[in-house]
Coordinates of C-alpha atoms in Angstrom, one line a residue:
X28 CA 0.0 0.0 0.0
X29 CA 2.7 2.4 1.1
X30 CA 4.8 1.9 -3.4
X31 CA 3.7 4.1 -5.7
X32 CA 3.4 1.2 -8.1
X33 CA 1.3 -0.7 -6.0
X34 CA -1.0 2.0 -4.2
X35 CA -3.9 1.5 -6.4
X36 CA -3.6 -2.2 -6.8
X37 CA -6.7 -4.3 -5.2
X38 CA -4.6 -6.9 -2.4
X39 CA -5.9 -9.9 -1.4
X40 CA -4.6 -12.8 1.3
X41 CA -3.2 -15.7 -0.4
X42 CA -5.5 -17.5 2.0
X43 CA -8.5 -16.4 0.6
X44 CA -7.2 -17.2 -3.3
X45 CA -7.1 -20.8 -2.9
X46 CA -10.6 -21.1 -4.2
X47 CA -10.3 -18.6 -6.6
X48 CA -12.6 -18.9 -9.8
X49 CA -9.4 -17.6 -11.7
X50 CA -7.2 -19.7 -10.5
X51 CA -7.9 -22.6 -13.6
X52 CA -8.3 -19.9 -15.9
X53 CA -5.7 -20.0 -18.7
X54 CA -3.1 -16.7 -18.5
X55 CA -3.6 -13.9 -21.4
X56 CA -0.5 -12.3 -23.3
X57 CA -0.1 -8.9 -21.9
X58 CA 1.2 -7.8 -25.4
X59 CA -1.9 -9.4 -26.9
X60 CA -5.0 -9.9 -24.6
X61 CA -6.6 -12.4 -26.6
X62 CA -3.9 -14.7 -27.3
X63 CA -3.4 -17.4 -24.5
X64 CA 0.4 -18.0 -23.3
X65 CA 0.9 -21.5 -24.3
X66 CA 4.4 -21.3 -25.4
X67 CA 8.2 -20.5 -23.8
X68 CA 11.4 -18.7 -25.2
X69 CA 13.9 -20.5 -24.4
X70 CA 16.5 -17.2 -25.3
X71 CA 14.2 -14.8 -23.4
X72 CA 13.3 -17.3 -20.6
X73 CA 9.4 -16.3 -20.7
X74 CA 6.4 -17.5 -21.5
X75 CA 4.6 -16.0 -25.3
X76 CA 2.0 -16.5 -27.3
X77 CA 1.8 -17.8 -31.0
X78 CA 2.1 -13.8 -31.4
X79 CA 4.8 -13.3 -30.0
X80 CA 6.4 -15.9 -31.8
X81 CA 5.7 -14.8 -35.3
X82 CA 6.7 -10.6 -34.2
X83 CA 9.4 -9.8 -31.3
X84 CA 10.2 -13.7 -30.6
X85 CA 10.5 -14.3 -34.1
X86 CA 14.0 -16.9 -34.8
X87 CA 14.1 -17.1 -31.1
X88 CA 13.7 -21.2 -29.9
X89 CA 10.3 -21.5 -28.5
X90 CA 8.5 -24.8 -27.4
X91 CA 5.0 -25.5 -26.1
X92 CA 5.1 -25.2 -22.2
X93 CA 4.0 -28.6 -21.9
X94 CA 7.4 -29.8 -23.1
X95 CA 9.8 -27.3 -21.2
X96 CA 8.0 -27.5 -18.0
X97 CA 9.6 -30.9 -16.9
X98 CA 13.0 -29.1 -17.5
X99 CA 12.5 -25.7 -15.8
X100 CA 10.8 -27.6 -12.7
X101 CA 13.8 -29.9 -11.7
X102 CA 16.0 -27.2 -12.1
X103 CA 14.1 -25.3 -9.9
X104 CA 12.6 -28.2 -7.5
X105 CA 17.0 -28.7 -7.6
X106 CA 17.7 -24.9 -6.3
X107 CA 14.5 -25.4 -4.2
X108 CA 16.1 -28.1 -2.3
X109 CA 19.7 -26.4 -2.5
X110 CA 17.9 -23.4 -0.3
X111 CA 16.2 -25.7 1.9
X112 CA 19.4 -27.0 3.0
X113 CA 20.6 -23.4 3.1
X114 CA 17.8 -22.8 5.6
X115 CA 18.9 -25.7 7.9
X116 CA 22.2 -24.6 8.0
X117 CA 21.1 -21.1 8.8
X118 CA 18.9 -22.4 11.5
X119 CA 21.7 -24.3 13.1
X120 CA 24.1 -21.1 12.8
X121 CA 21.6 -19.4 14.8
X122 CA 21.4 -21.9 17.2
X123 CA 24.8 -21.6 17.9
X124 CA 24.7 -17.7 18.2
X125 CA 22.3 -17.9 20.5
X126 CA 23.9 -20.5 22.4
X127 CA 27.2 -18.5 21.8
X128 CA 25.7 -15.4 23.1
X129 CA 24.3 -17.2 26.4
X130 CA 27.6 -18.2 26.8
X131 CA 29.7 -15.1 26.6
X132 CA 27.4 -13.6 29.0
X133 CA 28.0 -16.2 31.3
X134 CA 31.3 -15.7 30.4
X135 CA 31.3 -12.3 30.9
X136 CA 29.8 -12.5 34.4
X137 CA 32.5 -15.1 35.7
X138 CA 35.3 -12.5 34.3
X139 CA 33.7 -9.6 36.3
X140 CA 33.7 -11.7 39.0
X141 CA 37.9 -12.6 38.6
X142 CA 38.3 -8.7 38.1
X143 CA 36.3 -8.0 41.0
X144 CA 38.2 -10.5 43.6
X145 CA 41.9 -9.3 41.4
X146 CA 41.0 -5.9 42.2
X147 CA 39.8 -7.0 45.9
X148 CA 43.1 -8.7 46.4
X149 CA 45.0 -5.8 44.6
X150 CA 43.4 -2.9 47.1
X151 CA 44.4 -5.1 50.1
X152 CA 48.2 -5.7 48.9
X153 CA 48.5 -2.3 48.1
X154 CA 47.4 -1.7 51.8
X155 CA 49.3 -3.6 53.3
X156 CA 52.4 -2.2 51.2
X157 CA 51.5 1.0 52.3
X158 CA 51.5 0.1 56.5
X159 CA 54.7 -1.4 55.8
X160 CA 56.3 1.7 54.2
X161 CA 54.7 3.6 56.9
X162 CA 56.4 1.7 59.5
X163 CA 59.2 1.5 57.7
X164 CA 59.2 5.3 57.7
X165 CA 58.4 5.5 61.4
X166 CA 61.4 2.8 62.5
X167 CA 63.7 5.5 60.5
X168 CA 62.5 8.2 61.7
X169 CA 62.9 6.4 65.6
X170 CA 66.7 5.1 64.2
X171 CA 67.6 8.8 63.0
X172 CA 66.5 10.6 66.2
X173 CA 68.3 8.1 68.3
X174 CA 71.3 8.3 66.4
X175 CA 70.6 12.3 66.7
X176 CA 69.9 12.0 70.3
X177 CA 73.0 9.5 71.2
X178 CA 75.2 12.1 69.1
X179 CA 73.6 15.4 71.1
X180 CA 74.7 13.3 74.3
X181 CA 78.1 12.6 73.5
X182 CA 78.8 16.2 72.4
X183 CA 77.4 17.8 75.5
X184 CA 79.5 15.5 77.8
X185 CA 82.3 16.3 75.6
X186 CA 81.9 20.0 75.9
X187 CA 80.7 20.0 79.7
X188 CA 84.1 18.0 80.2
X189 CA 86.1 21.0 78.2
X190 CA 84.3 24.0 79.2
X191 CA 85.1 22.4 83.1
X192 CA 88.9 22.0 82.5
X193 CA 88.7 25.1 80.5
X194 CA 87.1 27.1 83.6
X195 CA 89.7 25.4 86.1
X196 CA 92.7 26.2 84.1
X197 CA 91.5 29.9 83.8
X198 CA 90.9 30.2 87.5
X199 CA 94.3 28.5 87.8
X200 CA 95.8 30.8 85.9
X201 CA 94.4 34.0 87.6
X202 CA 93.6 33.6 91.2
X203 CA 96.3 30.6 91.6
X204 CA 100.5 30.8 93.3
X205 CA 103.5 30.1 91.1
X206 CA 103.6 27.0 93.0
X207 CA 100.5 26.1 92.7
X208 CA 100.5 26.4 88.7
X209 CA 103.7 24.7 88.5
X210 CA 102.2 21.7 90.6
X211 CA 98.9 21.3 89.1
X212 CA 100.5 22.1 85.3
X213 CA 101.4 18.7 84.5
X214 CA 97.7 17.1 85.6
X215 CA 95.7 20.2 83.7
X216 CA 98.3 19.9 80.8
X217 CA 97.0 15.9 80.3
X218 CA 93.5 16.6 81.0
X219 CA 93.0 19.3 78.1
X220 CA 95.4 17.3 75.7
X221 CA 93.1 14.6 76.3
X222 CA 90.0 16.0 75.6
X223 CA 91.8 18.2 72.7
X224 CA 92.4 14.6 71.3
X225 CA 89.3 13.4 71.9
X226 CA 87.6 12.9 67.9
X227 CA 84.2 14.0 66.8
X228 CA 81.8 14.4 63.7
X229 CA 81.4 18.0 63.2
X230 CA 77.8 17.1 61.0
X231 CA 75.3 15.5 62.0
X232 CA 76.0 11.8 62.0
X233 CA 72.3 12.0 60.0
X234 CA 70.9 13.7 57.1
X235 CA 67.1 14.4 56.2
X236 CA 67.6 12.0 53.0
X237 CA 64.4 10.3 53.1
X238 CA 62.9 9.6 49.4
X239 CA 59.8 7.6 48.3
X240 CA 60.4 6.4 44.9
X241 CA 56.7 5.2 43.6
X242 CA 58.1 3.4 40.1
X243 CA 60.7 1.5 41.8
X244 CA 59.7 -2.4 42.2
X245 CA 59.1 -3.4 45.9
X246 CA 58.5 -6.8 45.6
X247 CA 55.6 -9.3 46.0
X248 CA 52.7 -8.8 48.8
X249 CA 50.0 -11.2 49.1
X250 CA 51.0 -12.4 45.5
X251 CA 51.0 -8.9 43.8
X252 CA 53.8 -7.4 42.6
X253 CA 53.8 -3.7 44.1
X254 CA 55.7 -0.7 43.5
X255 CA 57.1 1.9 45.3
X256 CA 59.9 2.2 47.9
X257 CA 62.1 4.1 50.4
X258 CA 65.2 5.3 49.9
X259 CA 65.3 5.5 53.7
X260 CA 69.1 3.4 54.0
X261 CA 71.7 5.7 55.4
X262 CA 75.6 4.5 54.5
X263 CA 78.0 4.1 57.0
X264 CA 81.5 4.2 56.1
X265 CA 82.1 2.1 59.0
X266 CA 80.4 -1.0 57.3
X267 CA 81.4 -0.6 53.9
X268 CA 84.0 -3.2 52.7
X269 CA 86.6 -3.8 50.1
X270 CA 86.7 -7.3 48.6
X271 CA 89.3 -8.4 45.4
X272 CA 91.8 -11.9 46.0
X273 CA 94.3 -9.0 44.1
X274 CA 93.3 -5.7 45.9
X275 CA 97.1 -5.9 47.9
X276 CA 99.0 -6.5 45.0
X277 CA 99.5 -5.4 41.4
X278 CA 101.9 -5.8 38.5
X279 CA 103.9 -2.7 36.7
X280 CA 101.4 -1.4 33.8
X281 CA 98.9 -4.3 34.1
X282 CA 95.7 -3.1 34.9
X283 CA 94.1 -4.1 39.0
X284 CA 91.6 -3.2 41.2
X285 CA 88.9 -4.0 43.6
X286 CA 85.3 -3.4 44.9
X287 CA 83.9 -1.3 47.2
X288 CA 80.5 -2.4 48.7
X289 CA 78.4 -0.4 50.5
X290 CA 76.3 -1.0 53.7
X291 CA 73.8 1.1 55.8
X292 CA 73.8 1.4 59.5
X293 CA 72.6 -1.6 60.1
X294 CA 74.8 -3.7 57.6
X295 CA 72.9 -4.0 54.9
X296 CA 73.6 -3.9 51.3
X297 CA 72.7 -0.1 49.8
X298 CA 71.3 -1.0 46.8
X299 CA 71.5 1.5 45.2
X300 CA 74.6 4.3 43.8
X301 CA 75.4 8.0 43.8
X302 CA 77.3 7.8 47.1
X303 CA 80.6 10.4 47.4
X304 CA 83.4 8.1 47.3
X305 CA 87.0 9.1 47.1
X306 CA 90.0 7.2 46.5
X307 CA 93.4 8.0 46.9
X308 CA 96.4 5.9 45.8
X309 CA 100.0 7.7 46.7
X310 CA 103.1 6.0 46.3
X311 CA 105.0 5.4 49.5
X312 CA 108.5 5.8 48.9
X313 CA 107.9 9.0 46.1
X314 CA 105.3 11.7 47.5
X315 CA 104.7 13.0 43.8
X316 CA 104.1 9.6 42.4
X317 CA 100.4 8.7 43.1
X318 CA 97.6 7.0 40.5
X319 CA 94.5 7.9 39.4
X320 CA 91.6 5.1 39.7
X321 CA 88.8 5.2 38.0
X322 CA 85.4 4.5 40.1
X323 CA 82.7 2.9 38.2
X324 CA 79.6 3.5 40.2
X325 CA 77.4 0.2 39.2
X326 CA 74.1 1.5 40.7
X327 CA 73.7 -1.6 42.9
X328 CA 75.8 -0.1 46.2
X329 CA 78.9 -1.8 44.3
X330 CA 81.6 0.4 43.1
X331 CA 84.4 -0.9 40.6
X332 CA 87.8 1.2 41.1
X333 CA 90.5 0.2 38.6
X334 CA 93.7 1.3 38.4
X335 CA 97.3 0.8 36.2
X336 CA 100.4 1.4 38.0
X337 CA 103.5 2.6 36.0
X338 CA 106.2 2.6 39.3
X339 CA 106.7 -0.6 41.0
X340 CA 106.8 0.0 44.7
X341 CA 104.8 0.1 47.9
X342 CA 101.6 2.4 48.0
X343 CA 99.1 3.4 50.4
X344 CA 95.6 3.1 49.2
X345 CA 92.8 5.2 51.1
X346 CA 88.8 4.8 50.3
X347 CA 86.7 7.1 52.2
X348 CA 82.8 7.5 51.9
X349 CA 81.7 10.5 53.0
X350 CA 84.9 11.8 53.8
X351 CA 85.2 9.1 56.3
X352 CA 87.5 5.6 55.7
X353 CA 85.9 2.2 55.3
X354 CA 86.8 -0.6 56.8
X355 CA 90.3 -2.0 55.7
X356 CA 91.3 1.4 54.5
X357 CA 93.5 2.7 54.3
X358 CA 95.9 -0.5 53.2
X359 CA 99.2 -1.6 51.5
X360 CA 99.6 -1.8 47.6
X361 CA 102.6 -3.5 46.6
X362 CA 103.2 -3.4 42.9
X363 CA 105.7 -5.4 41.3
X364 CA 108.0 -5.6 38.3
X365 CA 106.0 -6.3 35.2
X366 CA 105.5 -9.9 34.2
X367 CA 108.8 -11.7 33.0
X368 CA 109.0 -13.9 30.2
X369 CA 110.7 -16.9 30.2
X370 CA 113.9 -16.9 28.1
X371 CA 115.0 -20.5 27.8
X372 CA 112.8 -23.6 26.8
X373 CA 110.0 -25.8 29.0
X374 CA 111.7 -29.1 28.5
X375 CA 112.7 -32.5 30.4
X376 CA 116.4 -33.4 32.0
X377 CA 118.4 -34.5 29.1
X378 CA 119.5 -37.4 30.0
X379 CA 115.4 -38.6 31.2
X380 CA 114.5 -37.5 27.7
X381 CA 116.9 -38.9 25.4
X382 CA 117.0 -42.3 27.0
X383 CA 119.8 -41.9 28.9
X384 CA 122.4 -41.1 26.4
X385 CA 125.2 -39.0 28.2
X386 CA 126.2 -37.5 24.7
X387 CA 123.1 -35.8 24.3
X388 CA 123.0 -32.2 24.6
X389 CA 120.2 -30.0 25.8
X390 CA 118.7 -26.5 23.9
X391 CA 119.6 -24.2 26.7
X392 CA 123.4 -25.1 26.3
X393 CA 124.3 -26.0 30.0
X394 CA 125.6 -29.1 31.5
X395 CA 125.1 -31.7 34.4
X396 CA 127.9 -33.1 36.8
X397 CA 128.9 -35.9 35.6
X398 CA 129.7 -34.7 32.0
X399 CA 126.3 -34.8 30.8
X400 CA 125.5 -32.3 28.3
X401 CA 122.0 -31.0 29.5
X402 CA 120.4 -29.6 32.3
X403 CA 119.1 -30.9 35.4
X404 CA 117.5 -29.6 38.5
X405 CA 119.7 -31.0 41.1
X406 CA 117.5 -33.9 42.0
X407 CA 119.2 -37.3 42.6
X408 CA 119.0 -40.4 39.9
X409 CA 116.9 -39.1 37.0
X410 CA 113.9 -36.8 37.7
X411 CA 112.3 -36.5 34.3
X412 CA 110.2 -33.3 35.2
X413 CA 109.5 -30.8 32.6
X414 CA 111.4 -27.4 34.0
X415 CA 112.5 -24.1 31.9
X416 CA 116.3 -24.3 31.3
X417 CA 116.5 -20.4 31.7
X418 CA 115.6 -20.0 35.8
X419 CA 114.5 -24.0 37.0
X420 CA 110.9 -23.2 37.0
X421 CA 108.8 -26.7 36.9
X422 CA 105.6 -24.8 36.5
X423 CA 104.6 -23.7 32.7
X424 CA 103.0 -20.8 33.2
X425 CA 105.4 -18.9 35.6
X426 CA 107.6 -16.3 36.0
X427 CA 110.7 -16.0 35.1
X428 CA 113.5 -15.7 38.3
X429 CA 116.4 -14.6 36.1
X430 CA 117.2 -10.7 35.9
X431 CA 116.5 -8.1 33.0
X432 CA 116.9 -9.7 29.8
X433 CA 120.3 -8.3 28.8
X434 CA 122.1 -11.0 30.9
X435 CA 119.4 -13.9 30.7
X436 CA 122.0 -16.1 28.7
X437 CA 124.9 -16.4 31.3
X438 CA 122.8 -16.0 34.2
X439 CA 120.7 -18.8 33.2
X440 CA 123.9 -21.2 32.3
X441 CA 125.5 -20.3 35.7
X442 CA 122.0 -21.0 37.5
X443 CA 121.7 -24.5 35.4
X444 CA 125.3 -25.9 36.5
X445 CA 124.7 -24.6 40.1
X446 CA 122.1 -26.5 40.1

């Protein structure tokens, strides 16, 4: 009712067409009213009338309906039943959207419900990472003001103790005899060298450094992994230590060093760099021969300091944090001639490796008692252990014991018949 086409048209239910007086009447040619349509193009796929055939359907293949109708209807009974199975299929797909659909909501809901009890779990780590950072920052704040406190006590006792011996030594000095100062001169003399002597911090043995650093990883709480920390250790120079196997000695232009590790007041591991640390190395012997290390600050409370001495000789190392030494420090360096090459050849006695032919004669040139012509190393009957010919050395991969090079040859001849 609602097409323009079709406004005027007279509708009727298909329900109320089944007994239709038209429906066995035989269908009229539109082109030509009185001519029934009993024939089919095949080329124009529609049904004409004899008409038709002789004008617009003329040369076009045309056959009664009654002969074309078995054709047309399999092909279309065929695509009938091709949409028929179309339809089931479609039916089943929405089965299974529906079913789908009730089961991403159910889905759905059990999700919300791990979210919810995730983020339940979350809120009470993050809690319970927050008390224990407060605490945290309450025990440091307790630790500083004691250490503040103990520090305030030690210095008023120390300058009670003074300003007392400083008093009596001024009333000494005014209101007391020429005797009397030269008796009590020796006993005031000790007491204010004493507590002249007497060492103190003059800082604070505390600073204000307390940091929260909210992107640094704290951990797990309650199975979370949380973030955020304090920065709350304090280093003390005290418990810092120096660990490398090599750290007391060094060879001539051959690079050494050791590591510094930092601790906190109560002995634990900084964790963390930027600390001031200071390292001196001055030789011994020569006050204007001194090194310059390098300090590699690794971030982790470790610090790398490295070092290549150019004079052999004994050096005093000093490593001071905060302008204060750490344990160990300062200590001895004692650098040593660069490495010496061996000169001669890692071989056997002679007389072992030749079988015991006393004729044979050895590659560094030296002899044996007894007129053999080879080396030996002093041992009784025949050793047979591999030794270098230039210094005696059984081990391959030592150092040589003769001098500088210049004199290796006779030096190493004289120690080979000595020995």
């Amino acid at each position: 009712r609602r097409q323009k086409k079709t406004a005027s048209h007279a509708v009727t239910e298909l329900e109320n067409t089944k007994d239709c007086s038209q429906a066995g009447k035989p269908l009229l040619c539109p082109s030509h009213p009185t001519e029934e349509l009993r024939l089919f193009c095949e080329q124009c796929d529609q049904p004409v009338c004899r008409d038709c055939v002789l004008g617009t359907h003329r040369q076009h293949p045309c056959d009664f309906t009654g002969n074309v109708i078995h054709r047309h209807g399999d092909a279309l009974r065929e695509l009938l039943k091709s949409s028929q199975q179309h339809m089931d299929t479609l039916e089943d797909v929405l089965s299974q959207v529906d079913e789908m659909g009730s089961a991403v909501r159910s889905r759905a809901e059990a999700v919300a419900a791990e979210i919810c009890q995730f983020a339940r779990g979350y809120v009470k780590a993050i809690e319970e990472h927050r008390d224990r950072l407060l605490k945290q920052l309450e025990d440091l704040k307790v630790q500083k003001e004691n250490l503040l406190h103990l520090q305030k006590a030690q210095l008023q006792q120390l300058l009670l103790d003074m300003r007392t011996g400083v008093e009596f030594t001024e009333h000494l000095l005014m209101s007391g005899s020429d005797v009397e100062i030269l008796v009590t001169k020796g006993l005031v003399s000790s007491r204010l060298t004493k507590l002249n002597s007497v060492a103190y911090s003059t800082h604070p043995s505390v600073d204000d450094r307390i940091q929260f650093s909210p992107h640094e990883r704290a951990g797990q709480c309650c199975g979370y992994e949380v973030f955020g920390a304090l920065l709350n250790k304090v280093v003390d120079p005290a418990r810092c230590t120096l660990h490398g196997e090599d750290r007391h000695s060094a060879r001539q232009n051959q690079l050494s060093g050791f590591t510094l590790l930092c601790k906190d007041t109560m002995g634990e591991r900084m964790g963390r760099g930027g600390e001031a640390v200071r390292v001196t190395i001055t030789h011994k012997d020569k006050r204007d021969c001194a090194l310059k290390p390098t300090i590699c600050d690794n971030g982790d409370g470790t610090y790398c300091v490295s070092y290549s001495p150019e004079e052999p000789g004994l050096y005093v190392v000093c490593v001071c944090v905060k302008g204060q030494h750490v344990q160990g420090s300062p200590f001895t360096l004692m650098v040593k001639h660069k490495f010496r090459e061996h000169q001669g050849v890692f071989h056997c006695c002679t007389f072992c490796s030749s079988g015991g032919q006393k004729a044979a004669r050895c590659a560094c040139g030296g002899t044996m008692p007894g007129g053999y012509q080879g080396c030996g190393h002093g041992h009784k009957g025949h050793p047979g252990c591999h030794h270098w010919s230039c210094c005696g050395q059984v081990k391959e991969s030592s150092e040589c014991l003769c001098g500088p090079p210049s004199d290796t040859s006779q030096r190493s001849l004289l120690r080979t018949v000595a020995l």
